[in-house]
Amino acid sequence: MFFLLQEAPANTTNYMIAGYTVIFGVILLYLLSLYIRQRNLKQDLEILEEDKQDLQ
Amino acid sequence: MGPKPIGLKILDILSIVLLLIATWMVFFYAPTEAVMGNVQRVFYFHVSTAWIGMLSFLVAAVAGIAYLVSKKTSWDIVEVSAVEIGIVFSLIAVASGSIWARPIWNTWWTWDPRLTTVTIMILIYAAYLLLRAGIDDPGRRARFGAVYAILGFLSVPLTFFSARLYRTIHPVVIGTNQPGATGAFDMTSDMRMVFFFSLFVFTLFFADLLWHRIRMGRLQERVEELKLQASEGTD
């Protein structure tokens, strides 16, 4: 009967959801930033290499 | 920049699959902590992200030493990549810790020694990125960055040991908790397994991210070189 006397854990599910939303949200934002920066750099590189060929 | 190496492709897939498994384990395998309830599950990824933050700054310091010894710009790229990742993961650790603290400490934030030292650590590395951005000469920027990354690393052991050396309410996983630590708990074997698995998965994920970021750094270096050549050609 001991389990009947035990208190249930605190209801903190909302905080857990908020915590994991922040964790995955920031990771996804960082991955997106890496993708966008890389794409922009590739575009810059293409333009610069074209300019270099034109000059030669 | 050449095509993505096969090793990086494997690491990408492995990181995604293992991250999904770790997430499943956190929510469905790890038992619910008896007092704190579900918010305790934040602990697994909170500690893992904090670990990646500190590991990144260690990698940056080692890369800084390697740059000063070899003068190879590839080490400078490793260093700045590691610092950037370290800041992102340290911020995640702080934000997730703050959310955990609200129901457990009854506050979002307190100027406890661990929270104060981690804030100082993040600010030190944020200043590193800002100051680097202000130096145009690549050689000077790399030298400055290397010395800064080595000196800045002093803040990392200070942060790590702050919860062990000073009177704090922040609980510790390894070592003895301070008498005032609030939110400490005894890990069951299942919790320990999820915890160490999460640490392993995040370490692998860090290697994956660092590799991607270094490739981007090389691309950036090439673009800067071509821009310099183009500006010299027009002068």
PDB file of C-alpha atoms in Angstrom:
ATOM      1  CA  MET A   1       0.000   0.000   0.000  1.00  0.00           C
ATOM      2  CA  PHE A   2       3.058   2.247   0.209  1.00  0.00           C
ATOM      3  CA  PHE A   3       2.626   3.425  -3.398  1.00  0.00           C
ATOM      4  CA  LEU A   4      -0.766   4.904  -2.515  1.00  0.00           C
ATOM      5  CA  LEU A   5       0.943   7.179   0.014  1.00  0.00           C
ATOM      6  CA  GLN A   6       3.583   8.373  -2.421  1.00  0.00           C
ATOM      7  CA  GLU A   7       3.071  11.766  -4.015  1.00  0.00           C
ATOM      8  CA  ALA A   8       2.932  11.865  -7.812  1.00  0.00           C
ATOM      9  CA  PRO A   9       5.784  13.745  -9.562  1.00  0.00           C
ATOM     10  CA  ALA A  10       5.192  17.452 -10.179  1.00  0.00           C
ATOM     11  CA  ASN A  11       3.402  18.224 -13.439  1.00  0.00           C
ATOM     12  CA  THR A  12       6.206  19.939 -15.317  1.00  0.00           C
ATOM     13  CA  THR A  13       5.474  18.608 -18.816  1.00  0.00           C
ATOM     14  CA  ASN A  14       5.005  22.103 -20.302  1.00  0.00           C
ATOM     15  CA  TYR A  15       8.501  23.097 -19.196  1.00  0.00           C
ATOM     16  CA  MET A  16       9.918  19.933 -20.755  1.00  0.00           C
ATOM     17  CA  ILE A  17       8.186  20.757 -24.056  1.00  0.00           C
ATOM     18  CA  ALA A  18       9.485  24.348 -23.889  1.00  0.00           C
ATOM     19  CA  GLY A  19      13.006  23.102 -23.138  1.00  0.00           C
ATOM     20  CA  TYR A  20      13.122  20.718 -26.092  1.00  0.00           C
ATOM     21  CA  THR A  21      11.495  23.294 -28.391  1.00  0.00           C
ATOM     22  CA  VAL A  22      14.367  25.671 -27.604  1.00  0.00           C
ATOM     23  CA  ILE A  23      17.013  22.933 -27.982  1.00  0.00           C
ATOM     24  CA  PHE A  24      15.779  21.695 -31.373  1.00  0.00           C
ATOM     25  CA  GLY A  25      14.712  25.181 -32.523  1.00  0.00           C
ATOM     26  CA  VAL A  26      18.164  26.711 -32.021  1.00  0.00           C
ATOM     27  CA  ILE A  27      19.915  23.695 -33.585  1.00  0.00           C
ATOM     28  CA  LEU A  28      17.643  23.921 -36.643  1.00  0.00           C
ATOM     29  CA  LEU A  29      18.228  27.685 -36.903  1.00  0.00           C
ATOM     30  CA  TYR A  30      21.980  27.139 -36.792  1.00  0.00           C
ATOM     31  CA  LEU A  31      21.769  24.435 -39.472  1.00  0.00           C
ATOM     32  CA  LEU A  32      19.677  26.786 -41.619  1.00  0.00           C
ATOM     33  CA  SER A  33      22.224  29.584 -41.131  1.00  0.00           C
ATOM     34  CA  LEU A  34      25.050  27.226 -42.208  1.00  0.00           C
ATOM     35  CA  TYR A  35      23.074  26.220 -45.298  1.00  0.00           C
ATOM     36  CA  ILE A  36      22.263  29.820 -46.323  1.00  0.00           C
ATOM     37  CA  ARG A  37      25.796  31.114 -45.740  1.00  0.00           C
ATOM     38  CA  GLN A  38      27.276  28.210 -47.692  1.00  0.00           C
ATOM     39  CA  ARG A  39      24.851  28.756 -50.588  1.00  0.00           C
ATOM     40  CA  ASN A  40      25.685  32.489 -50.707  1.00  0.00           C
ATOM     41  CA  LEU A  41      29.414  31.782 -50.649  1.00  0.00           C
ATOM     42  CA  LYS A  42      29.073  29.297 -53.524  1.00  0.00           C
ATOM     43  CA  GLN A  43      27.198  31.943 -55.551  1.00  0.00           C
ATOM     44  CA  ASP A  44      29.908  34.540 -54.752  1.00  0.00           C
ATOM     45  CA  LEU A  45      32.612  32.063 -55.756  1.00  0.00           C
ATOM     46  CA  GLU A  46      30.932  31.353 -59.100  1.00  0.00           C
ATOM     47  CA  ILE A  47      30.637  35.076 -59.891  1.00  0.00           C
ATOM     48  CA  LEU A  48      34.234  35.796 -58.852  1.00  0.00           C
ATOM     49  CA  GLU A  49      35.601  32.896 -60.885  1.00  0.00           C
ATOM     50  CA  GLU A  50      33.626  34.042 -63.939  1.00  0.00           C
ATOM     51  CA  ASP A  51      35.037  37.583 -63.506  1.00  0.00           C
ATOM     52  CA  LYS A  52      38.531  36.171 -63.177  1.00  0.00           C
ATOM     53  CA  GLN A  53      38.151  34.191 -66.420  1.00  0.00           C
ATOM     54  CA  ASP A  54      36.801  37.256 -68.206  1.00  0.00           C
ATOM     55  CA  LEU A  55      39.824  39.279 -67.128  1.00  0.00           C
ATOM     56  CA  GLN A  56      42.290  36.639 -68.346  1.00  0.00           C
TER      57      GLN A  56
ATOM     58  CA  MET B   1      34.977  23.386 -52.612  1.00  0.00           C
ATOM     59  CA  GLY B   2      34.791  19.818 -53.884  1.00  0.00           C
ATOM     60  CA  PRO B   3      31.855  17.431 -53.523  1.00  0.00           C
ATOM     61  CA  LYS B   4      30.886  16.267 -50.056  1.00  0.00           C
ATOM     62  CA  PRO B   5      33.298  13.506 -48.916  1.00  0.00           C
ATOM     63  CA  ILE B   6      31.808  10.068 -48.302  1.00  0.00           C
ATOM     64  CA  GLY B   7      32.972  10.228 -44.655  1.00  0.00           C
ATOM     65  CA  LEU B   8      30.963  13.391 -44.101  1.00  0.00           C
ATOM     66  CA  LYS B   9      27.903  11.849 -45.735  1.00  0.00           C
ATOM     67  CA  ILE B  10      28.153   8.841 -43.398  1.00  0.00           C
ATOM     68  CA  LEU B  11      28.632  11.150 -40.394  1.00  0.00           C
ATOM     69  CA  ASP B  12      25.552  13.182 -41.450  1.00  0.00           C
ATOM     70  CA  ILE B  13      23.362  10.076 -41.614  1.00  0.00           C
ATOM     71  CA  LEU B  14      24.802   8.619 -38.406  1.00  0.00           C
ATOM     72  CA  SER B  15      24.255  11.901 -36.533  1.00  0.00           C
ATOM     73  CA  ILE B  16      20.625  12.207 -37.650  1.00  0.00           C
ATOM     74  CA  VAL B  17      19.770   8.572 -36.870  1.00  0.00           C
ATOM     75  CA  LEU B  18      21.502   8.601 -33.478  1.00  0.00           C
ATOM     76  CA  LEU B  19      19.963  11.967 -32.548  1.00  0.00           C
ATOM     77  CA  LEU B  20      16.521  10.523 -33.292  1.00  0.00           C
ATOM     78  CA  ILE B  21      17.292   7.443 -31.177  1.00  0.00           C
ATOM     79  CA  ALA B  22      18.591   9.628 -28.315  1.00  0.00           C
ATOM     80  CA  THR B  23      15.430  11.761 -28.494  1.00  0.00           C
ATOM     81  CA  TRP B  24      13.254   8.649 -28.395  1.00  0.00           C
ATOM     82  CA  MET B  25      15.202   7.354 -25.392  1.00  0.00           C
ATOM     83  CA  VAL B  26      14.815  10.668 -23.546  1.00  0.00           C
ATOM     84  CA  PHE B  27      11.037  10.677 -23.963  1.00  0.00           C
ATOM     85  CA  PHE B  28      10.117   6.980 -23.918  1.00  0.00           C
ATOM     86  CA  TYR B  29      12.947   4.982 -22.358  1.00  0.00           C
ATOM     87  CA  ALA B  30      14.203   7.111 -19.462  1.00  0.00           C
ATOM     88  CA  PRO B  31      11.982   6.865 -16.380  1.00  0.00           C
ATOM     89  CA  THR B  32      10.149   9.912 -15.038  1.00  0.00           C
ATOM     90  CA  GLU B  33      12.033  11.420 -12.093  1.00  0.00           C
ATOM     91  CA  ALA B  34      10.022  10.994  -8.889  1.00  0.00           C
ATOM     92  CA  VAL B  35      10.098  14.606  -7.641  1.00  0.00           C
ATOM     93  CA  MET B  36      10.729  16.911 -10.614  1.00  0.00           C
ATOM     94  CA  GLY B  37       8.566  15.053 -13.107  1.00  0.00           C
ATOM     95  CA  ASN B  38       9.017  15.407 -16.876  1.00  0.00           C
ATOM     96  CA  VAL B  39      11.117  18.592 -16.778  1.00  0.00           C
ATOM     97  CA  GLN B  40      14.024  16.469 -15.524  1.00  0.00           C
ATOM     98  CA  ARG B  41      14.218  15.048 -19.086  1.00  0.00           C
ATOM     99  CA  VAL B  42      15.664  18.402 -20.176  1.00  0.00           C
ATOM    100  CA  PHE B  43      18.760  17.380 -18.197  1.00  0.00           C
ATOM    101  CA  TYR B  44      19.941  14.847 -20.837  1.00  0.00           C
ATOM    102  CA  PHE B  45      20.303  17.331 -23.687  1.00  0.00           C
ATOM    103  CA  HIS B  46      21.082  20.282 -21.388  1.00  0.00           C
ATOM    104  CA  VAL B  47      24.265  18.605 -20.101  1.00  0.00           C
ATOM    105  CA  SER B  48      25.108  17.283 -23.581  1.00  0.00           C
ATOM    106  CA  THR B  49      24.892  20.757 -25.156  1.00  0.00           C
ATOM    107  CA  ALA B  50      26.907  22.283 -22.286  1.00  0.00           C
ATOM    108  CA  TRP B  51      29.542  19.569 -22.851  1.00  0.00           C
ATOM    109  CA  ILE B  52      29.700  20.387 -26.574  1.00  0.00           C
ATOM    110  CA  GLY B  53      30.098  24.085 -25.720  1.00  0.00           C
ATOM    111  CA  MET B  54      33.113  23.381 -23.530  1.00  0.00           C
ATOM    112  CA  LEU B  55      34.581  20.799 -25.921  1.00  0.00           C
ATOM    113  CA  SER B  56      34.331  23.333 -28.759  1.00  0.00           C
ATOM    114  CA  PHE B  57      36.273  25.926 -26.786  1.00  0.00           C
ATOM    115  CA  LEU B  58      38.926  23.304 -25.980  1.00  0.00           C
ATOM    116  CA  VAL B  59      39.207  22.477 -29.705  1.00  0.00           C
ATOM    117  CA  ALA B  60      39.496  26.222 -30.435  1.00  0.00           C
ATOM    118  CA  ALA B  61      42.327  26.621 -27.902  1.00  0.00           C
ATOM    119  CA  VAL B  62      44.200  23.602 -29.324  1.00  0.00           C
ATOM    120  CA  ALA B  63      43.690  24.964 -32.861  1.00  0.00           C
ATOM    121  CA  GLY B  64      44.988  28.343 -31.626  1.00  0.00           C
ATOM    122  CA  ILE B  65      48.194  26.715 -30.350  1.00  0.00           C
ATOM    123  CA  ALA B  66      48.522  24.740 -33.595  1.00  0.00           C
ATOM    124  CA  TYR B  67      48.153  27.960 -35.616  1.00  0.00           C
ATOM    125  CA  LEU B  68      50.803  29.820 -33.618  1.00  0.00           C
ATOM    126  CA  VAL B  69      53.211  26.904 -34.082  1.00  0.00           C
ATOM    127  CA  SER B  70      52.531  26.132 -37.759  1.00  0.00           C
ATOM    128  CA  LYS B  71      51.089  29.429 -39.119  1.00  0.00           C
ATOM    129  CA  LYS B  72      48.739  27.344 -41.272  1.00  0.00           C
ATOM    130  CA  THR B  73      45.452  29.143 -41.994  1.00  0.00           C
ATOM    131  CA  SER B  74      43.586  25.825 -41.837  1.00  0.00           C
ATOM    132  CA  TRP B  75      44.039  25.907 -38.036  1.00  0.00           C
ATOM    133  CA  ASP B  76      42.557  29.401 -37.938  1.00  0.00           C
ATOM    134  CA  ILE B  77      39.489  28.067 -39.756  1.00  0.00           C
ATOM    135  CA  VAL B  78      39.183  25.172 -37.262  1.00  0.00           C
ATOM    136  CA  GLU B  79      39.461  27.656 -34.387  1.00  0.00           C
ATOM    137  CA  VAL B  80      36.784  30.093 -35.533  1.00  0.00           C
ATOM    138  CA  SER B  81      34.492  27.208 -36.521  1.00  0.00           C
ATOM    139  CA  ALA B  82      34.806  25.638 -33.080  1.00  0.00           C
ATOM    140  CA  VAL B  83      34.147  28.957 -31.322  1.00  0.00           C
ATOM    141  CA  GLU B  84      30.993  29.562 -33.366  1.00  0.00           C
ATOM    142  CA  ILE B  85      29.619  26.088 -32.582  1.00  0.00           C
ATOM    143  CA  GLY B  86      30.627  26.479 -28.931  1.00  0.00           C
ATOM    144  CA  ILE B  87      28.660  29.707 -28.579  1.00  0.00           C
ATOM    145  CA  VAL B  88      25.535  28.175 -30.164  1.00  0.00           C
ATOM    146  CA  PHE B  89      25.612  25.115 -27.899  1.00  0.00           C
ATOM    147  CA  SER B  90      26.446  27.098 -24.760  1.00  0.00           C
ATOM    148  CA  LEU B  91      23.466  29.358 -25.459  1.00  0.00           C
ATOM    149  CA  ILE B  92      21.226  26.294 -25.865  1.00  0.00           C
ATOM    150  CA  ALA B  93      22.519  24.953 -22.544  1.00  0.00           C
ATOM    151  CA  VAL B  94      21.806  28.257 -20.789  1.00  0.00           C
ATOM    152  CA  ALA B  95      18.311  28.608 -22.283  1.00  0.00           C
ATOM    153  CA  SER B  96      17.299  25.000 -21.554  1.00  0.00           C
ATOM    154  CA  GLY B  97      18.760  25.274 -18.045  1.00  0.00           C
ATOM    155  CA  SER B  98      16.761  28.419 -17.426  1.00  0.00           C
ATOM    156  CA  ILE B  99      13.547  26.647 -18.467  1.00  0.00           C
ATOM    157  CA  TRP B 100      14.395  23.727 -16.146  1.00  0.00           C
ATOM    158  CA  ALA B 101      15.134  26.175 -13.309  1.00  0.00           C
ATOM    159  CA  ARG B 102      11.723  27.881 -13.447  1.00  0.00           C
ATOM    160  CA  PRO B 103       9.750  25.040 -11.788  1.00  0.00           C
ATOM    161  CA  ILE B 104      12.701  23.668  -9.781  1.00  0.00           C
ATOM    162  CA  TRP B 105      14.326  26.849  -8.408  1.00  0.00           C
ATOM    163  CA  ASN B 106      11.190  28.942  -8.829  1.00  0.00           C
ATOM    164  CA  THR B 107      13.088  31.445 -10.959  1.00  0.00           C
ATOM    165  CA  TRP B 108      14.266  31.710 -14.566  1.00  0.00           C
ATOM    166  CA  TRP B 109      17.640  33.109 -13.566  1.00  0.00           C
ATOM    167  CA  THR B 110      19.833  33.755 -10.555  1.00  0.00           C
ATOM    168  CA  TRP B 111      23.382  35.110 -10.322  1.00  0.00           C
ATOM    169  CA  ASP B 112      24.671  31.837  -8.929  1.00  0.00           C
ATOM    170  CA  PRO B 113      28.435  31.124  -9.489  1.00  0.00           C
ATOM    171  CA  ARG B 114      27.785  28.564 -12.281  1.00  0.00           C
ATOM    172  CA  LEU B 115      25.336  30.809 -14.127  1.00  0.00           C
ATOM    173  CA  THR B 116      27.608  33.830 -13.691  1.00  0.00           C
ATOM    174  CA  THR B 117      30.731  32.037 -14.954  1.00  0.00           C
ATOM    175  CA  VAL B 118      28.908  30.530 -17.949  1.00  0.00           C
ATOM    176  CA  THR B 119      27.621  34.009 -18.876  1.00  0.00           C
ATOM    177  CA  ILE B 120      31.161  35.412 -18.681  1.00  0.00           C
ATOM    178  CA  MET B 121      32.411  32.485 -20.803  1.00  0.00           C
ATOM    179  CA  ILE B 122      29.828  33.110 -23.541  1.00  0.00           C
ATOM    180  CA  LEU B 123      30.516  36.864 -23.528  1.00  0.00           C
ATOM    181  CA  ILE B 124      34.268  36.232 -23.845  1.00  0.00           C
ATOM    182  CA  TYR B 125      33.735  34.117 -26.961  1.00  0.00           C
ATOM    183  CA  ALA B 126      31.083  36.445 -28.407  1.00  0.00           C
ATOM    184  CA  ALA B 127      33.675  39.239 -28.084  1.00  0.00           C
ATOM    185  CA  TYR B 128      36.148  36.981 -29.899  1.00  0.00           C
ATOM    186  CA  LEU B 129      33.864  36.856 -32.960  1.00  0.00           C
ATOM    187  CA  LEU B 130      33.126  40.592 -32.824  1.00  0.00           C
ATOM    188  CA  LEU B 131      36.773  41.583 -32.493  1.00  0.00           C
ATOM    189  CA  ARG B 132      37.835  39.216 -35.278  1.00  0.00           C
ATOM    190  CA  ALA B 133      35.240  40.792 -37.552  1.00  0.00           C
ATOM    191  CA  GLY B 134      36.907  44.156 -36.920  1.00  0.00           C
ATOM    192  CA  ILE B 135      40.354  43.091 -38.224  1.00  0.00           C
ATOM    193  CA  ASP B 136      40.828  43.183 -42.018  1.00  0.00           C
ATOM    194  CA  ASP B 137      44.337  41.758 -42.312  1.00  0.00           C
ATOM    195  CA  PRO B 138      43.947  37.924 -42.374  1.00  0.00           C
ATOM    196  CA  GLY B 139      47.367  37.250 -40.806  1.00  0.00           C
ATOM    197  CA  ARG B 140      46.803  39.669 -37.934  1.00  0.00           C
ATOM    198  CA  ARG B 141      43.263  38.382 -37.452  1.00  0.00           C
ATOM    199  CA  ALA B 142      44.477  34.800 -37.204  1.00  0.00           C
ATOM    200  CA  ARG B 143      47.289  35.667 -34.747  1.00  0.00           C
ATOM    201  CA  PHE B 144      44.939  37.702 -32.596  1.00  0.00           C
ATOM    202  CA  GLY B 145      42.308  34.943 -32.740  1.00  0.00           C
ATOM    203  CA  ALA B 146      44.782  32.257 -31.738  1.00  0.00           C
ATOM    204  CA  VAL B 147      46.052  34.154 -28.683  1.00  0.00           C
ATOM    205  CA  TYR B 148      42.492  35.106 -27.694  1.00  0.00           C
ATOM    206  CA  ALA B 149      41.209  31.517 -28.051  1.00  0.00           C
ATOM    207  CA  ILE B 150      44.022  30.248 -25.812  1.00  0.00           C
ATOM    208  CA  LEU B 151      43.518  32.928 -23.141  1.00  0.00           C
ATOM    209  CA  GLY B 152      39.723  32.738 -23.410  1.00  0.00           C
ATOM    210  CA  PHE B 153      39.867  29.043 -22.620  1.00  0.00           C
ATOM    211  CA  LEU B 154      40.746  29.945 -18.995  1.00  0.00           C
ATOM    212  CA  SER B 155      37.032  30.707 -18.554  1.00  0.00           C
ATOM    213  CA  VAL B 156      36.097  27.091 -19.379  1.00  0.00           C
ATOM    214  CA  PRO B 157      37.633  25.250 -16.372  1.00  0.00           C
ATOM    215  CA  LEU B 158      36.455  28.153 -14.209  1.00  0.00           C
ATOM    216  CA  THR B 159      32.889  27.494 -15.411  1.00  0.00           C
ATOM    217  CA  PHE B 160      33.215  23.713 -15.080  1.00  0.00           C
ATOM    218  CA  PHE B 161      34.567  23.803 -11.532  1.00  0.00           C
ATOM    219  CA  SER B 162      32.423  26.730 -10.305  1.00  0.00           C
ATOM    220  CA  ALA B 163      29.622  24.356  -9.239  1.00  0.00           C
ATOM    221  CA  ARG B 164      32.150  22.240  -7.319  1.00  0.00           C
ATOM    222  CA  LEU B 165      34.283  24.927  -5.689  1.00  0.00           C
ATOM    223  CA  TYR B 166      31.805  27.655  -4.764  1.00  0.00           C
ATOM    224  CA  ARG B 167      28.582  27.714  -2.768  1.00  0.00           C
ATOM    225  CA  THR B 168      25.982  27.168  -5.463  1.00  0.00           C
ATOM    226  CA  ILE B 169      22.479  25.850  -6.013  1.00  0.00           C
ATOM    227  CA  HIS B 170      23.433  24.304  -9.364  1.00  0.00           C
ATOM    228  CA  PRO B 171      23.598  20.498  -9.103  1.00  0.00           C
ATOM    229  CA  VAL B 172      26.541  18.529 -10.538  1.00  0.00           C
ATOM    230  CA  VAL B 173      26.533  15.167 -12.307  1.00  0.00           C
ATOM    231  CA  ILE B 174      30.127  14.145 -11.581  1.00  0.00           C
ATOM    232  CA  GLY B 175      31.380  14.820  -8.049  1.00  0.00           C
ATOM    233  CA  THR B 176      29.727  15.840  -4.816  1.00  0.00           C
ATOM    234  CA  ASN B 177      26.888  18.358  -4.766  1.00  0.00           C
ATOM    235  CA  GLN B 178      27.188  21.485  -2.641  1.00  0.00           C
ATOM    236  CA  PRO B 179      24.893  21.446   0.435  1.00  0.00           C
ATOM    237  CA  GLY B 180      22.596  24.050  -1.128  1.00  0.00           C
ATOM    238  CA  ALA B 181      22.279  22.324  -4.529  1.00  0.00           C
ATOM    239  CA  THR B 182      18.632  22.244  -5.605  1.00  0.00           C
ATOM    240  CA  GLY B 183      17.335  19.828  -8.223  1.00  0.00           C
ATOM    241  CA  ALA B 184      19.962  17.122  -7.670  1.00  0.00           C
ATOM    242  CA  PHE B 185      18.800  13.536  -8.066  1.00  0.00           C
ATOM    243  CA  ASP B 186      20.186  10.012  -8.043  1.00  0.00           C
ATOM    244  CA  MET B 187      20.360   8.575 -11.556  1.00  0.00           C
ATOM    245  CA  THR B 188      18.959   5.098 -12.074  1.00  0.00           C
ATOM    246  CA  SER B 189      20.848   2.764 -14.431  1.00  0.00           C
ATOM    247  CA  ASP B 190      18.348   3.567 -17.240  1.00  0.00           C
ATOM    248  CA  MET B 191      18.846   7.302 -16.708  1.00  0.00           C
ATOM    249  CA  ARG B 192      22.620   6.828 -16.717  1.00  0.00           C
ATOM    250  CA  MET B 193      22.423   4.947 -19.994  1.00  0.00           C
ATOM    251  CA  VAL B 194      20.348   7.674 -21.684  1.00  0.00           C
ATOM    252  CA  PHE B 195      22.679  10.320 -20.273  1.00  0.00           C
ATOM    253  CA  PHE B 196      25.902   8.746 -21.569  1.00  0.00           C
ATOM    254  CA  PHE B 197      24.297   7.841 -24.887  1.00  0.00           C
ATOM    255  CA  SER B 198      23.198  11.487 -25.335  1.00  0.00           C
ATOM    256  CA  LEU B 199      26.729  12.677 -24.554  1.00  0.00           C
ATOM    257  CA  PHE B 200      28.120  10.283 -27.156  1.00  0.00           C
ATOM    258  CA  VAL B 201      25.564  11.286 -29.809  1.00  0.00           C
ATOM    259  CA  PHE B 202      26.161  15.008 -29.288  1.00  0.00           C
ATOM    260  CA  THR B 203      29.922  14.498 -29.517  1.00  0.00           C
ATOM    261  CA  LEU B 204      29.413  12.801 -32.882  1.00  0.00           C
ATOM    262  CA  PHE B 205      27.042  15.579 -33.958  1.00  0.00           C
ATOM    263  CA  PHE B 206      29.684  18.130 -32.968  1.00  0.00           C
ATOM    264  CA  ALA B 207      32.259  16.404 -35.197  1.00  0.00           C
ATOM    265  CA  ASP B 208      29.747  16.501 -38.053  1.00  0.00           C
ATOM    266  CA  LEU B 209      28.925  20.188 -37.558  1.00  0.00           C
ATOM    267  CA  LEU B 210      32.585  21.123 -37.191  1.00  0.00           C
ATOM    268  CA  TRP B 211      33.443  19.369 -40.443  1.00  0.00           C
ATOM    269  CA  HIS B 212      30.660  21.263 -42.263  1.00  0.00           C
ATOM    270  CA  ARG B 213      31.697  24.569 -40.708  1.00  0.00           C
ATOM    271  CA  ILE B 214      35.360  24.028 -41.618  1.00  0.00           C
ATOM    272  CA  ARG B 215      34.363  23.333 -45.243  1.00  0.00           C
ATOM    273  CA  MET B 216      32.396  26.579 -45.199  1.00  0.00           C
ATOM    274  CA  GLY B 217      35.428  28.385 -43.738  1.00  0.00           C
ATOM    275  CA  ARG B 218      37.610  27.126 -46.585  1.00  0.00           C
ATOM    276  CA  LEU B 219      35.036  28.357 -49.082  1.00  0.00           C
ATOM    277  CA  GLN B 220      34.983  31.741 -47.349  1.00  0.00           C
ATOM    278  CA  GLU B 221      38.788  31.889 -47.511  1.00  0.00           C
ATOM    279  CA  ARG B 222      38.713  31.192 -51.269  1.00  0.00           C
ATOM    280  CA  VAL B 223      36.072  33.910 -51.818  1.00  0.00           C
ATOM    281  CA  GLU B 224      38.150  36.419 -49.816  1.00  0.00           C
ATOM    282  CA  GLU B 225      41.256  35.545 -51.875  1.00  0.00           C
ATOM    283  CA  LEU B 226      39.412  36.077 -55.163  1.00  0.00           C
ATOM    284  CA  LYS B 227      37.912  39.359 -53.913  1.00  0.00           C
ATOM    285  CA  LEU B 228      41.398  40.554 -52.968  1.00  0.00           C
ATOM    286  CA  GLN B 229      42.765  39.551 -56.378  1.00  0.00           C
ATOM    287  CA  ALA B 230      39.855  41.296 -58.084  1.00  0.00           C
ATOM    288  CA  SER B 231      40.405  44.515 -56.106  1.00  0.00           C
ATOM    289  CA  GLU B 232      44.172  44.415 -56.822  1.00  0.00           C
ATOM    290  CA  GLY B 233      43.408  43.898 -60.509  1.00  0.00           C
ATOM    291  CA  THR B 234      41.164  46.978 -60.671  1.00  0.00           C
ATOM    292  CA  ASP B 235      43.653  49.201 -58.759  1.00  0.00           C
TER     293      ASP B 235
END
